Coordinates of C-alpha atoms in Angstrom, one line a residue:
X1 CA 278.0 141.8 -43.0
X2 CA 275.6 138.8 -43.0
X3 CA 272.6 141.2 -43.3
X4 CA 274.3 143.1 -46.1
X5 CA 275.1 139.8 -48.0
X6 CA 271.6 138.6 -47.4
X7 CA 270.2 141.9 -48.8
X8 CA 272.5 141.6 -51.9
X9 CA 271.3 138.1 -52.4
X10 CA 267.7 139.2 -52.2
X11 CA 268.3 141.9 -54.8
X12 CA 269.9 139.4 -57.1
X13 CA 267.0 136.9 -56.7
X14 CA 265.1 138.0 -59.8
X15 CA 268.1 137.8 -62.0
X16 CA 269.1 134.3 -60.6
X17 CA 265.6 132.9 -61.3
X18 CA 265.4 134.6 -64.7
X19 CA 268.5 132.7 -65.7
X20 CA 267.3 129.5 -64.1
X21 CA 263.9 129.8 -65.8
X22 CA 265.6 130.5 -69.2
X23 CA 267.8 127.5 -68.8
X24 CA 264.8 125.3 -67.8
X25 CA 262.9 126.5 -70.8
X26 CA 265.8 125.8 -73.1
X27 CA 266.2 122.2 -71.6
X28 CA 262.5 121.6 -72.2
X29 CA 262.9 122.7 -75.9
X30 CA 266.0 120.6 -76.4
X31 CA 264.1 117.6 -75.1
X32 CA 261.2 118.4 -77.5
X33 CA 263.5 118.8 -80.5
X34 CA 265.5 115.6 -80.0
X35 CA 264.5 111.9 -80.0
X36 CA 263.1 110.5 -76.8
X37 CA 264.4 107.4 -75.1
X38 CA 262.8 104.4 -76.9
X39 CA 262.4 102.3 -73.9
X40 CA 260.6 105.0 -71.9
X41 CA 258.4 105.9 -74.9
X42 CA 257.4 102.2 -75.3
X43 CA 256.5 101.9 -71.6
X44 CA 254.5 105.1 -71.8
X45 CA 252.7 103.8 -74.9
X46 CA 251.3 100.8 -73.0
X47 CA 248.8 102.9 -71.0
X48 CA 248.8 106.4 -72.7
X49 CA 247.2 106.8 -76.1
X50 CA 249.4 108.2 -78.9
X51 CA 247.3 111.3 -79.3
X52 CA 247.9 112.2 -75.6
X53 CA 251.6 111.7 -76.0
X54 CA 251.8 113.8 -79.1
X55 CA 249.7 116.6 -77.6
X56 CA 251.9 116.6 -74.5
X57 CA 255.0 116.8 -76.7
X58 CA 253.6 119.8 -78.5
X59 CA 252.5 121.4 -75.2
X60 CA 255.9 120.8 -73.7
X61 CA 257.5 122.8 -76.6
X62 CA 255.1 125.6 -76.0
X63 CA 255.8 125.5 -72.3
X64 CA 259.6 125.8 -73.0
X65 CA 259.0 128.8 -75.3
X66 CA 256.8 130.5 -72.7
X67 CA 259.5 130.0 -70.0
X68 CA 262.1 131.7 -72.3
X69 CA 259.7 134.7 -72.5
X70 CA 258.9 134.7 -68.8
X71 CA 262.6 134.9 -68.0
X72 CA 262.6 138.5 -69.2
X73 CA 259.7 139.4 -66.9
X74 CA 261.4 137.7 -63.9
X75 CA 264.6 139.7 -64.7
X76 CA 262.6 142.9 -64.4
X77 CA 260.9 141.8 -61.2
X78 CA 257.4 141.4 -62.7
X79 CA 254.8 140.1 -60.3
X80 CA 252.8 138.7 -63.1
X81 CA 255.8 136.8 -64.5
X82 CA 256.4 135.3 -61.0
X83 CA 252.9 133.8 -60.8
X84 CA 253.0 132.7 -64.5
X85 CA 256.4 131.1 -64.1
X86 CA 255.2 129.0 -61.1
X87 CA 252.2 127.7 -63.1
X88 CA 254.2 127.1 -66.3
X89 CA 257.0 125.3 -64.5
X90 CA 254.6 122.9 -62.8
X91 CA 252.7 122.4 -66.1
X92 CA 255.9 121.7 -67.9
X93 CA 256.8 119.1 -65.3
X94 CA 253.5 117.3 -66.1
X95 CA 254.0 117.5 -69.9
X96 CA 257.6 116.2 -69.6
X97 CA 256.3 113.1 -67.9
X98 CA 253.4 112.6 -70.4
X99 CA 255.5 113.1 -73.5
X100 CA 258.2 110.5 -72.8
X101 CA 258.6 109.8 -69.0
X102 CA 261.3 112.5 -68.8
X103 CA 261.4 112.4 -65.0
X104 CA 264.8 114.2 -64.7
X105 CA 263.4 117.1 -66.7
X106 CA 260.2 117.1 -64.6
X107 CA 262.3 117.1 -61.4
X108 CA 264.4 120.1 -62.6
X109 CA 261.3 122.1 -63.4
X110 CA 259.7 121.3 -60.1
X111 CA 262.9 122.2 -58.2
X112 CA 263.0 125.6 -59.9
X113 CA 259.3 126.2 -59.0
X114 CA 259.9 125.1 -55.3
X115 CA 262.8 127.4 -54.9
X116 CA 261.0 130.3 -56.6
X117 CA 257.8 130.0 -54.6
X118 CA 259.0 131.6 -51.3
X119 CA 260.6 134.6 -53.2
X120 CA 257.4 136.4 -54.0
X121 CA 258.6 139.5 -52.2
X122 CA 261.4 140.1 -54.7
X123 CA 258.9 140.6 -57.5
X124 CA 257.5 144.0 -56.8
X125 CA 256.5 145.4 -60.2
X126 CA 253.0 145.2 -61.4
X127 CA 252.5 144.0 -64.9
X128 CA 250.0 143.1 -67.5
X129 CA 249.5 139.5 -68.7
X130 CA 251.4 140.3 -71.9
X131 CA 254.5 142.5 -71.9
X132 CA 256.6 143.3 -74.9
X133 CA 260.2 142.2 -74.9
X134 CA 263.0 144.7 -75.0
X135 CA 265.3 144.5 -78.0
X136 CA 268.1 142.8 -76.1
X137 CA 265.8 140.0 -74.8
X138 CA 264.2 139.7 -78.2
X139 CA 267.6 139.0 -79.8
X140 CA 268.4 136.5 -77.1
X141 CA 265.1 134.7 -77.7
X142 CA 265.6 134.7 -81.5
X143 CA 269.1 133.3 -81.1
X144 CA 267.9 130.5 -78.7
X145 CA 265.1 129.5 -81.0
X146 CA 267.3 129.4 -84.1
X147 CA 269.8 127.3 -82.3
X148 CA 267.1 124.9 -81.1
X149 CA 265.6 124.5 -84.6
X150 CA 269.1 123.8 -85.9
X151 CA 269.6 121.2 -83.2
X152 CA 266.3 119.5 -84.2
X153 CA 267.0 119.4 -87.9
X154 CA 270.5 118.1 -87.1
X155 CA 269.1 115.3 -84.9
X156 CA 266.7 114.2 -87.7
X157 CA 269.0 114.9 -90.6
X158 CA 268.8 111.3 -91.8
X159 CA 265.0 111.2 -92.0
X160 CA 263.5 111.8 -95.4
X161 CA 260.9 114.5 -95.4
X162 CA 257.4 113.7 -96.6
X163 CA 254.2 115.7 -96.2
X164 CA 252.5 113.0 -94.1
X165 CA 255.1 113.4 -91.4
X166 CA 253.1 116.3 -90.1
X167 CA 250.1 114.0 -89.3
X168 CA 251.7 110.9 -88.0
X169 CA 251.5 110.1 -84.3
X170 CA 254.4 109.5 -81.9
X171 CA 254.3 105.7 -82.1
X172 CA 255.0 106.0 -85.8
X173 CA 257.8 108.5 -86.2
X174 CA 259.1 110.9 -83.5
X175 CA 260.2 113.3 -86.2
X176 CA 256.5 114.2 -86.7
X177 CA 256.4 115.6 -83.2
X178 CA 259.5 117.6 -83.8
X179 CA 258.1 119.1 -87.0
X180 CA 254.9 120.2 -85.3
X181 CA 256.9 121.6 -82.3
X182 CA 259.3 123.4 -84.7
X183 CA 256.4 125.0 -86.6
X184 CA 254.7 126.1 -83.4
X185 CA 257.9 127.5 -82.1
X186 CA 258.5 129.5 -85.3
X187 CA 255.0 130.9 -85.2
X188 CA 255.2 131.9 -81.5
X189 CA 258.6 133.6 -82.1
X190 CA 257.2 135.6 -85.0
X191 CA 254.2 136.7 -82.9
X192 CA 256.4 137.6 -79.9
X193 CA 258.7 139.6 -82.1
X194 CA 255.9 141.4 -83.9
X195 CA 254.1 142.2 -80.6
X196 CA 257.3 143.5 -79.0
X197 CA 258.3 145.6 -82.0
X198 CA 254.9 147.2 -82.6
X199 CA 253.7 147.8 -79.1
X200 CA 254.3 151.0 -77.3
X201 CA 254.7 150.1 -73.6
X202 CA 252.3 152.0 -71.4
X203 CA 250.6 153.9 -74.3
X204 CA 247.1 152.8 -73.4
X205 CA 247.4 153.4 -69.7
X206 CA 249.3 156.6 -70.0
X207 CA 247.3 158.6 -72.5
X208 CA 246.3 162.2 -72.5
X209 CA 245.4 163.7 -69.1
X210 CA 241.7 164.3 -68.2
X211 CA 240.0 167.5 -66.9
X212 CA 240.7 166.6 -63.3
X213 CA 244.4 166.1 -63.9
X214 CA 244.7 169.2 -66.0
X215 CA 243.0 171.3 -63.2
X216 CA 245.5 169.8 -60.7
X217 CA 248.4 170.6 -63.0
X218 CA 247.2 174.2 -63.5
X219 CA 247.1 174.7 -59.7
X220 CA 250.6 173.2 -59.4
X221 CA 251.9 175.5 -62.2
X222 CA 250.3 178.7 -60.7
X223 CA 251.9 178.0 -57.3
X224 CA 255.3 176.6 -58.7
X225 CA 258.6 178.0 -57.5
X226 CA 260.2 176.6 -60.6
X227 CA 258.5 176.7 -64.0
X228 CA 259.2 178.2 -67.4
X229 CA 256.5 179.8 -69.5
X230 CA 256.6 176.8 -71.9
X231 CA 255.2 174.6 -69.0
X232 CA 251.8 175.8 -70.1
X233 CA 252.1 173.5 -73.2
X234 CA 251.7 170.6 -70.8
X235 CA 248.1 171.6 -70.2
X236 CA 247.1 171.4 -73.9
X237 CA 245.4 168.0 -73.3
X238 CA 247.6 166.0 -75.6
X239 CA 250.0 164.8 -73.0
X240 CA 250.0 162.5 -70.0
X241 CA 250.9 163.9 -66.6
X242 CA 252.9 162.4 -63.8
X243 CA 252.6 164.0 -60.4
X244 CA 254.8 164.0 -57.4
X245 CA 253.3 162.4 -54.2
X246 CA 252.3 165.9 -53.0
X247 CA 250.6 166.8 -56.2
X248 CA 252.5 170.1 -56.4
X249 CA 254.9 169.1 -59.1
X250 CA 254.4 167.3 -62.4
X251 CA 256.0 166.1 -65.7
X252 CA 254.2 166.3 -69.0
X253 CA 255.1 163.5 -71.5
X254 CA 254.0 161.4 -74.4
X255 CA 254.5 157.7 -75.2
X256 CA 255.8 156.8 -78.6
X257 CA 257.1 153.4 -79.4
X258 CA 259.5 152.3 -76.7
X259 CA 260.2 155.8 -75.5
X260 CA 258.4 158.0 -72.9
X261 CA 259.3 161.6 -74.0
X262 CA 259.0 164.3 -71.3
X263 CA 258.7 167.9 -72.6
X264 CA 260.8 170.3 -70.7
X265 CA 261.7 170.3 -67.1
X266 CA 259.6 169.2 -64.1
X267 CA 257.1 171.9 -63.1
X268 CA 256.5 172.7 -59.5
X269 CA 258.6 172.7 -56.4
X270 CA 262.4 172.6 -56.8
X271 CA 262.7 170.3 -53.8
X272 CA 260.7 167.7 -55.5
X273 CA 262.4 167.9 -58.9
X274 CA 265.1 165.2 -58.6
X275 CA 262.8 162.6 -57.0
X276 CA 260.2 163.2 -59.7
X277 CA 262.8 162.7 -62.4
X278 CA 263.8 159.4 -60.9
X279 CA 260.1 158.3 -60.5
X280 CA 259.5 159.1 -64.2
X281 CA 262.5 157.2 -65.4
X282 CA 261.8 154.2 -63.1
X283 CA 258.1 154.1 -64.2
X284 CA 259.1 154.1 -67.8
X285 CA 261.7 151.4 -67.1
X286 CA 259.1 149.3 -65.3
X287 CA 257.1 149.2 -68.6
X288 CA 260.2 148.2 -70.6
X289 CA 260.5 151.7 -72.1
X290 CA 263.2 154.4 -72.0
X291 CA 262.7 157.8 -70.4
X292 CA 263.7 160.7 -72.7
X293 CA 263.9 164.3 -71.6
X294 CA 263.5 166.8 -74.5
X295 CA 264.1 170.6 -74.5
X296 CA 265.7 170.8 -71.1
X297 CA 268.0 173.6 -70.1
X298 CA 271.4 173.8 -68.5
X299 CA 270.0 173.9 -65.0
X300 CA 268.9 170.3 -65.3
X301 CA 272.1 168.8 -66.6
X302 CA 273.5 168.0 -63.2
X303 CA 270.4 165.9 -62.2
X304 CA 270.4 164.2 -65.6
X305 CA 274.1 163.3 -65.3
X306 CA 273.5 161.9 -61.9
X307 CA 270.9 159.6 -63.4
X308 CA 273.5 158.3 -65.9
X309 CA 271.7 159.7 -69.0
X310 CA 273.5 160.6 -72.2
X311 CA 273.0 164.3 -73.1
X312 CA 273.2 166.0 -76.5
X313 CA 272.5 169.6 -77.5
X314 CA 269.5 169.9 -79.9
X315 CA 269.3 173.6 -80.5
X316 CA 269.0 177.0 -78.9
X317 CA 266.2 179.1 -77.6
X318 CA 266.0 182.9 -78.1
X319 CA 265.5 185.0 -75.0
X320 CA 265.4 188.8 -75.1
X321 CA 266.5 190.6 -71.9
X322 CA 263.7 193.3 -71.7
X323 CA 265.6 195.7 -69.4
X324 CA 268.2 196.3 -72.2
X325 CA 265.7 196.3 -75.1
X326 CA 265.5 199.5 -77.1
X327 CA 264.8 200.6 -80.7
X328 CA 267.7 203.1 -80.6
X329 CA 270.9 202.4 -82.4
X330 CA 272.1 201.6 -85.9
X331 CA 271.4 197.8 -85.5
X332 CA 267.7 198.5 -84.9
X333 CA 267.1 200.5 -88.0
X334 CA 265.2 197.7 -89.7
X335 CA 262.9 197.3 -86.7
X336 CA 262.2 201.1 -86.5
X337 CA 261.3 201.0 -90.2
X338 CA 258.9 198.1 -89.8
X339 CA 257.2 199.8 -86.9
X340 CA 256.8 203.1 -88.7
X341 CA 255.5 201.5 -91.9
X342 CA 253.0 199.3 -90.1
X343 CA 251.6 202.4 -88.2
X344 CA 251.4 204.4 -91.4
X345 CA 249.2 201.7 -92.8
X346 CA 246.9 202.0 -89.9
X347 CA 248.2 199.2 -87.6
X348 CA 247.4 199.4 -83.9
X349 CA 248.6 197.2 -81.1
X350 CA 246.8 195.8 -78.1
X351 CA 247.4 193.3 -75.4
X352 CA 244.1 191.7 -74.2
X353 CA 244.0 190.1 -70.8
X354 CA 243.7 186.3 -70.2
X355 CA 240.2 185.0 -71.1
X356 CA 239.8 187.5 -74.0
X357 CA 240.2 184.9 -76.8
X358 CA 236.7 183.4 -76.5
X359 CA 235.0 186.8 -77.3
X360 CA 237.1 187.2 -80.4
X361 CA 237.4 183.5 -81.4
X362 CA 235.9 183.9 -84.9
X363 CA 238.2 186.7 -86.0
X364 CA 241.2 184.8 -84.5
X365 CA 240.3 181.6 -86.2
X366 CA 239.9 183.4 -89.6
X367 CA 243.5 184.7 -89.2
X368 CA 244.8 181.2 -88.1
X369 CA 243.0 179.4 -91.0
X370 CA 244.3 181.8 -93.6
X371 CA 247.8 181.5 -92.2
X372 CA 247.8 177.7 -92.3
X373 CA 246.3 177.7 -95.8
X374 CA 249.0 180.1 -97.1
X375 CA 251.8 177.9 -95.6
X376 CA 250.2 174.7 -96.8
X377 CA 250.6 173.1 -93.4
X378 CA 248.7 171.7 -90.5
X379 CA 248.8 172.5 -86.8
X380 CA 251.9 171.3 -84.8
X381 CA 251.5 169.5 -81.5
X382 CA 253.5 168.3 -78.5
X383 CA 256.4 170.8 -78.3
X384 CA 254.4 173.6 -79.8
X385 CA 251.0 175.2 -79.1
X386 CA 248.1 175.1 -81.6
X387 CA 244.9 177.0 -82.2
X388 CA 242.8 176.0 -79.2
X389 CA 240.4 178.5 -77.6
X390 CA 241.1 177.2 -74.0
X391 CA 244.8 177.4 -74.6
X392 CA 244.6 181.0 -76.0
X393 CA 242.6 182.0 -72.9
X394 CA 245.4 180.9 -70.5
X395 CA 247.4 184.1 -70.9
X396 CA 247.5 187.5 -72.5
X397 CA 246.8 187.8 -76.2
X398 CA 248.7 190.4 -78.3
X399 CA 246.8 191.5 -81.4
X400 CA 247.4 193.9 -84.3
X401 CA 244.4 195.5 -85.9
X402 CA 243.9 197.5 -89.1
X403 CA 240.7 199.5 -89.3
X404 CA 239.4 197.5 -86.3
X405 CA 239.9 194.1 -87.9
X406 CA 242.4 191.6 -86.4
X407 CA 245.2 190.9 -88.9
X408 CA 247.8 189.3 -86.6
X409 CA 248.0 187.8 -83.1
X410 CA 250.3 186.0 -80.7
X411 CA 249.3 184.4 -77.4
X412 CA 251.7 184.9 -74.5
X413 CA 252.7 182.3 -71.9
X414 CA 253.5 183.7 -68.4
X415 CA 255.5 182.2 -65.6
X416 CA 256.7 184.6 -62.8
X417 CA 258.7 187.4 -64.4
X418 CA 259.2 185.5 -67.7
X419 CA 257.1 185.8 -70.8
X420 CA 257.2 183.6 -74.0
X421 CA 255.6 184.0 -77.4
X422 CA 253.7 180.9 -78.3
X423 CA 251.3 180.8 -81.3
X424 CA 252.0 183.4 -84.0
X425 CA 249.6 184.0 -86.9
X426 CA 248.9 186.8 -89.4
X427 CA 246.9 187.4 -92.6
X428 CA 248.7 187.7 -95.9
X429 CA 247.0 191.1 -96.5
X430 CA 248.4 192.5 -93.2
X431 CA 250.9 195.4 -93.5
X432 CA 254.5 194.3 -94.5
X433 CA 256.6 193.6 -91.4
X434 CA 253.5 193.2 -89.2
X435 CA 255.2 190.4 -87.1
X436 CA 258.2 192.6 -86.5
X437 CA 255.8 195.4 -85.3
X438 CA 253.9 192.9 -83.1
X439 CA 257.1 191.6 -81.4
X440 CA 258.5 195.1 -80.8
X441 CA 255.3 196.2 -79.2
X442 CA 255.1 193.1 -77.1
X443 CA 258.6 193.7 -75.8
X444 CA 257.9 197.3 -74.9
X445 CA 254.6 196.3 -73.2
X446 CA 256.3 193.4 -71.3
X447 CA 259.2 195.7 -70.2
X448 CA 256.7 198.3 -68.9
X449 CA 254.8 195.5 -67.0
X450 CA 257.9 194.5 -65.2
X451 CA 258.7 191.3 -67.0
X452 CA 262.4 190.4 -67.0
X453 CA 262.7 188.4 -70.3
X454 CA 260.7 187.5 -73.4
X455 CA 261.2 184.1 -75.0
X456 CA 260.9 184.0 -78.8
X457 CA 260.9 180.2 -79.0
X458 CA 263.4 177.6 -80.1
X459 CA 265.8 177.4 -83.1
X460 CA 266.1 173.7 -83.7
X461 CA 269.6 172.3 -84.4
X462 CA 271.1 175.8 -84.0
X463 CA 274.5 176.0 -82.4
X464 CA 275.6 172.4 -83.2
X465 CA 279.3 172.1 -84.3
X466 CA 280.4 170.3 -87.4
X467 CA 283.9 169.6 -86.2
X468 CA 286.0 166.5 -86.5
X469 CA 286.0 165.8 -82.8
X470 CA 282.2 166.5 -82.4
X471 CA 279.8 163.6 -81.9
X472 CA 278.2 162.2 -85.1
X473 CA 274.8 163.4 -83.7
X474 CA 276.1 167.0 -83.6
X475 CA 277.8 166.8 -87.0
X476 CA 274.7 165.5 -88.7
X477 CA 272.5 168.0 -87.0
X478 CA 274.8 170.8 -88.1
X479 CA 274.6 169.6 -91.6
X480 CA 270.8 169.5 -91.6
X481 CA 270.7 173.0 -90.1
X482 CA 272.9 174.3 -92.9
X483 CA 271.5 172.4 -95.8
X484 CA 268.0 171.3 -94.7
X485 CA 266.1 174.4 -95.9
X486 CA 263.8 172.4 -98.2
X487 CA 262.7 170.3 -95.2
X488 CA 262.4 173.2 -92.6
X489 CA 263.8 176.7 -92.5
X490 CA 266.2 176.0 -89.7
X491 CA 268.8 178.7 -90.5
X492 CA 266.1 181.2 -91.6
X493 CA 264.2 180.8 -88.4
X494 CA 267.3 181.5 -86.3
X495 CA 268.3 184.5 -88.5
X496 CA 264.8 186.0 -88.1
X497 CA 265.0 185.8 -84.3
X498 CA 268.5 187.1 -84.2
X499 CA 267.4 190.5 -85.4
X500 CA 266.0 191.1 -81.9
X501 CA 269.5 190.5 -80.3
X502 CA 268.4 187.7 -78.0
X503 CA 270.5 185.7 -75.6
X504 CA 270.9 182.2 -77.1
X505 CA 270.3 179.5 -74.5
X506 CA 271.2 175.9 -75.4
X507 CA 268.5 173.2 -75.1
X508 CA 269.3 169.5 -74.7
X509 CA 267.9 166.0 -75.1
X510 CA 268.7 163.3 -72.6
X511 CA 268.1 159.6 -72.6
X512 CA 269.7 156.3 -71.4
X513 CA 273.0 155.5 -73.1
X514 CA 271.3 152.5 -74.7
X515 CA 268.7 154.7 -76.5
X516 CA 269.7 156.1 -79.9
X517 CA 269.3 159.8 -79.4
X518 CA 268.8 160.3 -83.2
X519 CA 265.7 158.0 -83.0
X520 CA 264.5 159.8 -79.9
X521 CA 264.7 163.1 -81.7
X522 CA 262.9 161.6 -84.7
X523 CA 260.1 160.6 -82.3
X524 CA 259.9 164.2 -81.1
X525 CA 259.6 165.4 -84.6
X526 CA 256.9 162.8 -85.4
X527 CA 254.9 163.8 -82.3
X528 CA 255.2 167.5 -83.1
X529 CA 254.2 167.0 -86.8
X530 CA 251.4 164.5 -86.1
X531 CA 253.1 161.5 -87.7
X532 CA 255.0 160.8 -90.9
X533 CA 252.4 162.5 -93.1
X534 CA 252.9 165.8 -91.2
X535 CA 256.7 165.4 -91.1
X536 CA 256.8 164.9 -94.8
X537 CA 254.4 167.7 -95.5
X538 CA 251.6 165.5 -96.7
X539 CA 249.0 166.5 -94.0
X540 CA 247.1 169.6 -94.8

């Protein structure tokens, strides 16, 4: 029992010292914002020049503010915050003596430093010198500063304000020191708030993976016992990669704002999946960010629930069971018509093996450029593939030719017995229904090659319920799906894929309960579209 209680106390050490440091900083600021003891100030003025006293007063106010900020780092077990707190506490004790012989305040700061010193082992997280504050801590800091400024103005409410108060020294009027301290405190608060709100935690140190990491991830994907075809999107070079200790599993993600957004499920060994999920969430948390898992399937919901994450459905993905696919039947009349018409106009179908894109890159790029120009758009990223020769060479390439010229193509992503259509492009002068023809032939080819299913991609916001008891997130999503045709053809996209009679598999987004999922989904849209310009259709 004693060992258990000792362990619990050790776990609570960072929180205890965070509170103590915050209180110590607040006491220093209260002292800086209120009049000093006249007798002590007179005694100090006998041997210390007024300039030194005034500078110490201002330095003490800065020290108090820094302690408020460092409390957040101590709470999160930051090693850098530990060392900085020790130095600032001792410096604050010196400034407390030099600004007005506040020996009680100096003793309190020294006591906190002495008690904190032997607890180095409780602060285990590495950190940078400057760490942005989380919204909660930022609100606490703002509330404390506003309260302290009010206290100072209340204490000096009877002093008439004049411009020269800013330049008088302490032996003239103590209010001058308060005004300078208040001004510095306001500036520091604005800088801390701006830094915290505009900084993306970990963005610089967790940028796109390099060639060595991509090669390592490719090896893990090839040997994986659990991976979807969409896992190949993690190798496009725009995402960071987090590996398991063995290097045989990884998560692909991007950092945007205060959210680390993982695309899909962990790739690699099933036995390493849960530990990798925890490692990713804990690493994001160590940077003061939230881990978000986007476009995950039902198989991962148990692990995400175990982690305490909030989960919402964000759409459905279309998957065609190839064993049951056929052009026979009344419901497939339109597909049979599209195939017949395309072939009458000279269309031929071919699946080229992996590595074939490089030899045909000029013809493929022409098709891609014409398609983008016709749709007045730009390439998507993150959750979708884009025209990249190396990416197209990863898997088979399905092409449609007319008189030997490529008029349409789609690259195929392969994982085990599953296949998924990725990039789809065609010329405007291609035969009508050319993409129907391409998809039908791809399905027939994949069935003959022994593949089990063919994925046609996601239908965002599909399957959300606009019911009274449904969450607001789902109701708004359903409304956008039904009425957002001008922004994106949500319902039209699902209707097009429905003609192939796929199974609709739900996809989800998961994040900590404190993270607004609507904002997380907006981050995904911004990453995919390349920012606000792309999302609003301004990037061409």
